[in-house]
Structure formats: C-alpha cells, structure tokens
Amino acid sequence: MTSQQSAVETIACDSPEDEEDWSSAKLPPRRRARALALQALFELDATEHRLEDVLQALLDDSDLTASGEEFARELVTAVVQEHESLDVKIQEYATAWPVNQLSLVDRSLLRLAVYELTIGKTVSAKVVINEAVELAKLFGGESSPRFINGVLGSLQDTIKV
C-alpha cells in the first residue's frame, strides 16, 4: 500500500471537522432518550422487527440511566399504540405531504413529538418542539428542522389553553 492510499483511507474514516458530534454522550439525558426512541420508531417503521427486540437491542447499546430507559420505553410503546391517531393529526397539519410519503425520520419524529404534545403532555410544548427540531438537525435532512418546526408550531397554536 502506498502512502497516498493510506492517507486516503485515513481521510475517509475521519469525520469532517465541522460535522456536529451527535454521539449520545454529548446530548442531554432526556434528548438521548428521545433520540433512542426516534431510532426505535424509525426501525419499527422501516422493518417488521418486533418492538421488544428493537428496544432491547438499542437499550443494550445505550448509556441511558434507568429513568432514561423507562422514558424511552414509554415513548416508543405509546407512539406505536397510537400511531394511527397520530398520523391523522400529522396529516391535519402537514396537508401538503401525505404521511406515508414523509421521510422515515420526519414521520417518526413527528409521531414522537405529536404524541408528547397531544397525549403525553408531561413536558411543555416549547420543550417538545425544541427537542424535535434539535433531533431533526441531527437525524433529518436539510429541510427537516424547518418542516418539523412548522408542523409542530401549527399544532401548538391549536392546543394552547
């Protein structure tokens, strides 16, 4: 192997210096739990894997605390159970995009956030939207953060008391 080939291999393996580090150790604890929940929902939507198998595999590889694991489990289980009603709500606020045509990341993230906004209601809407936008920046496409923020902001306007 030439030194030029070695340099190319090294460069290909290194992350760009300006790329955001999204390793779980760098994320706040609740965001890590939401990120794990998002990954589980993504996998469940993309495959026919069993819920418990997906969750266990992700949890085994995570560094979540017991409360973080419980939070992630509750989110995933609830979103899976409520996904049909969540999809109806998403469609109501993302009218230009049929839910089944959304990217897997955006659809999974919207289901998670819409659940927290409309059913879970354990966290303020501002926090839910901020967390969803931050996860969209990490896992979604270039336009995901703006799209997620727009849909959730419209939904928030209708659920304010």
PDB file of C-alpha atoms in Angstrom:
ATOM      1  CA  MET A   1       0.000   0.000   0.000  1.00  0.00           C
ATOM      2  CA  THR A   2       1.343   3.396  -0.907  1.00  0.00           C
ATOM      3  CA  SER A   3       1.405   6.320   1.486  1.00  0.00           C
ATOM      4  CA  GLN A   4      -1.138   8.045  -0.735  1.00  0.00           C
ATOM      5  CA  GLN A   5      -3.582   5.108  -0.377  1.00  0.00           C
ATOM      6  CA  SER A   6      -3.042   5.131   3.375  1.00  0.00           C
ATOM      7  CA  ALA A   7      -3.789   8.848   3.555  1.00  0.00           C
ATOM      8  CA  VAL A   8      -6.974   8.394   1.516  1.00  0.00           C
ATOM      9  CA  GLU A   9      -8.160   5.590   3.838  1.00  0.00           C
ATOM     10  CA  THR A  10      -7.438   7.709   6.908  1.00  0.00           C
ATOM     11  CA  ILE A  11      -9.298  10.683   5.495  1.00  0.00           C
ATOM     12  CA  ALA A  12     -12.280   8.531   4.528  1.00  0.00           C
ATOM     13  CA  CYS A  13     -12.557   7.210   8.088  1.00  0.00           C
ATOM     14  CA  ASP A  14     -12.263  10.558   9.836  1.00  0.00           C
ATOM     15  CA  SER A  15     -15.327  12.727  10.432  1.00  0.00           C
ATOM     16  CA  PRO A  16     -15.200  16.185   8.897  1.00  0.00           C
ATOM     17  CA  GLU A  17     -14.021  18.702  11.461  1.00  0.00           C
ATOM     18  CA  ASP A  18     -17.119  20.852  11.014  1.00  0.00           C
ATOM     19  CA  GLU A  19     -19.541  17.933  11.377  1.00  0.00           C
ATOM     20  CA  GLU A  20     -21.631  18.154  14.540  1.00  0.00           C
ATOM     21  CA  ASP A  21     -20.853  15.456  17.104  1.00  0.00           C
ATOM     22  CA  TRP A  22     -24.151  13.762  17.876  1.00  0.00           C
ATOM     23  CA  SER A  23     -22.778  10.911  19.943  1.00  0.00           C
ATOM     24  CA  SER A  24     -25.107  10.163  22.811  1.00  0.00           C
ATOM     25  CA  ALA A  25     -22.557  11.249  25.403  1.00  0.00           C
ATOM     26  CA  LYS A  26     -22.831  14.817  24.100  1.00  0.00           C
ATOM     27  CA  LEU A  27     -26.632  15.014  24.290  1.00  0.00           C
ATOM     28  CA  PRO A  28     -28.650  15.980  27.380  1.00  0.00           C
ATOM     29  CA  PRO A  29     -30.155  12.898  29.124  1.00  0.00           C
ATOM     30  CA  ARG A  30     -33.780  13.342  28.032  1.00  0.00           C
ATOM     31  CA  ARG A  31     -32.687  14.116  24.460  1.00  0.00           C
ATOM     32  CA  ARG A  32     -30.634  10.899  24.474  1.00  0.00           C
ATOM     33  CA  ALA A  33     -33.793   9.020  25.479  1.00  0.00           C
ATOM     34  CA  ARG A  34     -35.781  10.755  22.733  1.00  0.00           C
ATOM     35  CA  ALA A  35     -33.008  10.015  20.209  1.00  0.00           C
ATOM     36  CA  LEU A  36     -33.145   6.347  21.159  1.00  0.00           C
ATOM     37  CA  ALA A  37     -36.941   6.400  20.885  1.00  0.00           C
ATOM     38  CA  LEU A  38     -36.635   8.023  17.450  1.00  0.00           C
ATOM     39  CA  GLN A  39     -34.181   5.340  16.320  1.00  0.00           C
ATOM     40  CA  ALA A  40     -36.543   2.609  17.555  1.00  0.00           C
ATOM     41  CA  LEU A  41     -39.551   4.181  15.819  1.00  0.00           C
ATOM     42  CA  PHE A  42     -37.537   4.565  12.616  1.00  0.00           C
ATOM     43  CA  GLU A  43     -36.517   0.893  12.671  1.00  0.00           C
ATOM     44  CA  LEU A  44     -40.032  -0.269  13.504  1.00  0.00           C
ATOM     45  CA  ASP A  45     -41.434   1.784  10.618  1.00  0.00           C
ATOM     46  CA  ALA A  46     -38.811   0.529   8.153  1.00  0.00           C
ATOM     47  CA  THR A  47     -38.835  -3.158   9.099  1.00  0.00           C
ATOM     48  CA  GLU A  48     -41.045  -5.850  10.512  1.00  0.00           C
ATOM     49  CA  HIS A  49     -38.909  -6.274  13.636  1.00  0.00           C
ATOM     50  CA  ARG A  50     -40.619  -6.850  16.951  1.00  0.00           C
ATOM     51  CA  LEU A  51     -40.961  -3.849  19.277  1.00  0.00           C
ATOM     52  CA  GLU A  52     -39.328  -5.512  22.256  1.00  0.00           C
ATOM     53  CA  ASP A  53     -36.386  -6.802  20.189  1.00  0.00           C
ATOM     54  CA  VAL A  54     -35.719  -3.364  18.699  1.00  0.00           C
ATOM     55  CA  LEU A  55     -35.938  -1.616  22.053  1.00  0.00           C
ATOM     56  CA  GLN A  56     -33.764  -4.153  23.829  1.00  0.00           C
ATOM     57  CA  ALA A  57     -31.039  -4.015  21.174  1.00  0.00           C
ATOM     58  CA  LEU A  58     -30.927  -0.217  21.315  1.00  0.00           C
ATOM     59  CA  LEU A  59     -31.048  -0.111  25.100  1.00  0.00           C
ATOM     60  CA  ASP A  60     -28.265  -2.696  25.372  1.00  0.00           C
ATOM     61  CA  ASP A  61     -26.015  -0.388  23.337  1.00  0.00           C
ATOM     62  CA  SER A  62     -27.012   2.784  25.168  1.00  0.00           C
ATOM     63  CA  ASP A  63     -25.687   4.540  28.236  1.00  0.00           C
ATOM     64  CA  LEU A  64     -29.106   5.717  29.401  1.00  0.00           C
ATOM     65  CA  THR A  65     -29.907   5.788  33.089  1.00  0.00           C
ATOM     66  CA  ALA A  66     -32.760   3.646  34.388  1.00  0.00           C
ATOM     67  CA  SER A  67     -35.114   6.625  34.225  1.00  0.00           C
ATOM     68  CA  GLY A  68     -33.941   7.407  30.679  1.00  0.00           C
ATOM     69  CA  GLU A  69     -34.578   3.821  29.619  1.00  0.00           C
ATOM     70  CA  GLU A  70     -38.038   3.943  31.176  1.00  0.00           C
ATOM     71  CA  PHE A  71     -38.809   7.244  29.415  1.00  0.00           C
ATOM     72  CA  ALA A  72     -37.645   5.887  26.036  1.00  0.00           C
ATOM     73  CA  ARG A  73     -39.650   2.676  26.510  1.00  0.00           C
ATOM     74  CA  GLU A  74     -42.794   4.614  27.429  1.00  0.00           C
ATOM     75  CA  LEU A  75     -42.443   6.895  24.415  1.00  0.00           C
ATOM     76  CA  VAL A  76     -41.906   4.104  21.904  1.00  0.00           C
ATOM     77  CA  THR A  77     -44.657   1.891  23.291  1.00  0.00           C
ATOM     78  CA  ALA A  78     -47.178   4.734  23.378  1.00  0.00           C
ATOM     79  CA  VAL A  79     -46.324   6.026  19.899  1.00  0.00           C
ATOM     80  CA  VAL A  80     -46.623   2.527  18.417  1.00  0.00           C
ATOM     81  CA  GLN A  81     -50.010   2.061  20.089  1.00  0.00           C
ATOM     82  CA  GLU A  82     -51.270   5.489  18.990  1.00  0.00           C
ATOM     83  CA  HIS A  83     -49.630   5.727  15.560  1.00  0.00           C
ATOM     84  CA  GLU A  84     -52.889   5.741  13.593  1.00  0.00           C
ATOM     85  CA  SER A  85     -54.394   8.658  15.539  1.00  0.00           C
ATOM     86  CA  LEU A  86     -51.025  10.433  15.457  1.00  0.00           C
ATOM     87  CA  ASP A  87     -50.880  10.054  11.672  1.00  0.00           C
ATOM     88  CA  VAL A  88     -54.347  11.609  11.374  1.00  0.00           C
ATOM     89  CA  LYS A  89     -53.183  14.576  13.451  1.00  0.00           C
ATOM     90  CA  ILE A  90     -49.956  14.903  11.428  1.00  0.00           C
ATOM     91  CA  GLN A  91     -51.939  14.867   8.187  1.00  0.00           C
ATOM     92  CA  GLU A  92     -54.141  17.634   9.530  1.00  0.00           C
ATOM     93  CA  TYR A  93     -51.119  19.933   9.955  1.00  0.00           C
ATOM     94  CA  ALA A  94     -48.874  18.718   7.128  1.00  0.00           C
ATOM     95  CA  THR A  95     -51.540  18.865   4.439  1.00  0.00           C
ATOM     96  CA  ALA A  96     -49.131  19.150   1.507  1.00  0.00           C
ATOM     97  CA  TRP A  97     -47.491  15.820   2.340  1.00  0.00           C
ATOM     98  CA  PRO A  98     -49.332  12.510   2.762  1.00  0.00           C
ATOM     99  CA  VAL A  99     -47.953  10.894   5.928  1.00  0.00           C
ATOM    100  CA  ASN A 100     -46.859   7.782   4.045  1.00  0.00           C
ATOM    101  CA  GLN A 101     -44.732   9.965   1.737  1.00  0.00           C
ATOM    102  CA  LEU A 102     -42.817  11.713   4.530  1.00  0.00           C
ATOM    103  CA  SER A 103     -39.257  10.564   5.068  1.00  0.00           C
ATOM    104  CA  LEU A 104     -38.963   7.865   7.731  1.00  0.00           C
ATOM    105  CA  VAL A 105     -37.070  10.238  10.010  1.00  0.00           C
ATOM    106  CA  ASP A 106     -39.576  13.074   9.675  1.00  0.00           C
ATOM    107  CA  ARG A 107     -42.554  10.745  10.095  1.00  0.00           C
ATOM    108  CA  SER A 108     -41.053   9.045  13.156  1.00  0.00           C
ATOM    109  CA  LEU A 109     -40.051  12.364  14.688  1.00  0.00           C
ATOM    110  CA  LEU A 110     -43.464  13.917  14.085  1.00  0.00           C
ATOM    111  CA  ARG A 111     -45.198  10.908  15.617  1.00  0.00           C
ATOM    112  CA  LEU A 112     -42.993  11.193  18.682  1.00  0.00           C
ATOM    113  CA  ALA A 113     -43.481  14.940  19.095  1.00  0.00           C
ATOM    114  CA  VAL A 114     -47.203  14.924  18.310  1.00  0.00           C
ATOM    115  CA  TYR A 115     -47.633  12.208  20.920  1.00  0.00           C
ATOM    116  CA  GLU A 116     -45.819  14.331  23.515  1.00  0.00           C
ATOM    117  CA  LEU A 117     -47.814  17.440  22.580  1.00  0.00           C
ATOM    118  CA  THR A 118     -51.290  15.928  22.405  1.00  0.00           C
ATOM    119  CA  ILE A 119     -51.384  12.762  24.521  1.00  0.00           C
ATOM    120  CA  GLY A 120     -48.335  12.575  26.791  1.00  0.00           C
ATOM    121  CA  LYS A 121     -48.457  16.213  27.870  1.00  0.00           C
ATOM    122  CA  THR A 122     -45.754  15.771  30.529  1.00  0.00           C
ATOM    123  CA  VAL A 123     -43.476  18.438  29.051  1.00  0.00           C
ATOM    124  CA  SER A 124     -44.218  21.965  27.854  1.00  0.00           C
ATOM    125  CA  ALA A 125     -44.947  22.434  24.166  1.00  0.00           C
ATOM    126  CA  LYS A 126     -41.922  24.716  23.822  1.00  0.00           C
ATOM    127  CA  VAL A 127     -39.614  21.972  25.107  1.00  0.00           C
ATOM    128  CA  VAL A 128     -41.190  19.301  22.897  1.00  0.00           C
ATOM    129  CA  ILE A 129     -40.831  21.453  19.787  1.00  0.00           C
ATOM    130  CA  ASN A 130     -37.262  22.445  20.636  1.00  0.00           C
ATOM    131  CA  GLU A 131     -36.272  18.816  21.240  1.00  0.00           C
ATOM    132  CA  ALA A 132     -37.903  17.723  17.975  1.00  0.00           C
ATOM    133  CA  VAL A 133     -36.125  20.439  15.999  1.00  0.00           C
ATOM    134  CA  GLU A 134     -32.781  19.544  17.578  1.00  0.00           C
ATOM    135  CA  LEU A 135     -33.275  15.857  16.733  1.00  0.00           C
ATOM    136  CA  ALA A 136     -34.294  16.853  13.191  1.00  0.00           C
ATOM    137  CA  LYS A 137     -30.987  18.726  12.863  1.00  0.00           C
ATOM    138  CA  LEU A 138     -29.108  15.584  13.925  1.00  0.00           C
ATOM    139  CA  PHE A 139     -31.010  12.883  12.084  1.00  0.00           C
ATOM    140  CA  GLY A 140     -33.130  14.531   9.374  1.00  0.00           C
ATOM    141  CA  GLY A 141     -32.498  16.091   6.025  1.00  0.00           C
ATOM    142  CA  GLU A 142     -31.551  19.685   5.332  1.00  0.00           C
ATOM    143  CA  SER A 143     -35.156  20.921   5.389  1.00  0.00           C
ATOM    144  CA  SER A 144     -36.307  18.680   8.268  1.00  0.00           C
ATOM    145  CA  PRO A 145     -35.818  21.159  11.129  1.00  0.00           C
ATOM    146  CA  ARG A 146     -37.865  23.860   9.397  1.00  0.00           C
ATOM    147  CA  PHE A 147     -40.565  21.382   8.349  1.00  0.00           C
ATOM    148  CA  ILE A 148     -40.829  19.820  11.823  1.00  0.00           C
ATOM    149  CA  ASN A 149     -40.940  23.256  13.461  1.00  0.00           C
ATOM    150  CA  GLY A 150     -43.676  24.436  11.087  1.00  0.00           C
ATOM    151  CA  VAL A 151     -45.923  21.421  11.597  1.00  0.00           C
ATOM    152  CA  LEU A 152     -45.491  21.380  15.376  1.00  0.00           C
ATOM    153  CA  GLY A 153     -45.865  25.157  15.641  1.00  0.00           C
ATOM    154  CA  SER A 154     -49.201  24.988  13.790  1.00  0.00           C
ATOM    155  CA  LEU A 155     -50.349  22.181  16.056  1.00  0.00           C
ATOM    156  CA  GLN A 156     -49.231  24.080  19.165  1.00  0.00           C
ATOM    157  CA  ASP A 157     -51.304  27.108  18.146  1.00  0.00           C
ATOM    158  CA  THR A 158     -54.464  24.979  18.215  1.00  0.00           C
ATOM    159  CA  ILE A 159     -53.842  23.240  21.553  1.00  0.00           C
ATOM    160  CA  LYS A 160     -52.998  26.292  23.675  1.00  0.00           C
ATOM    161  CA  VAL A 161     -55.421  26.752  26.524  1.00  0.00           C
TER     162      VAL A 161
END
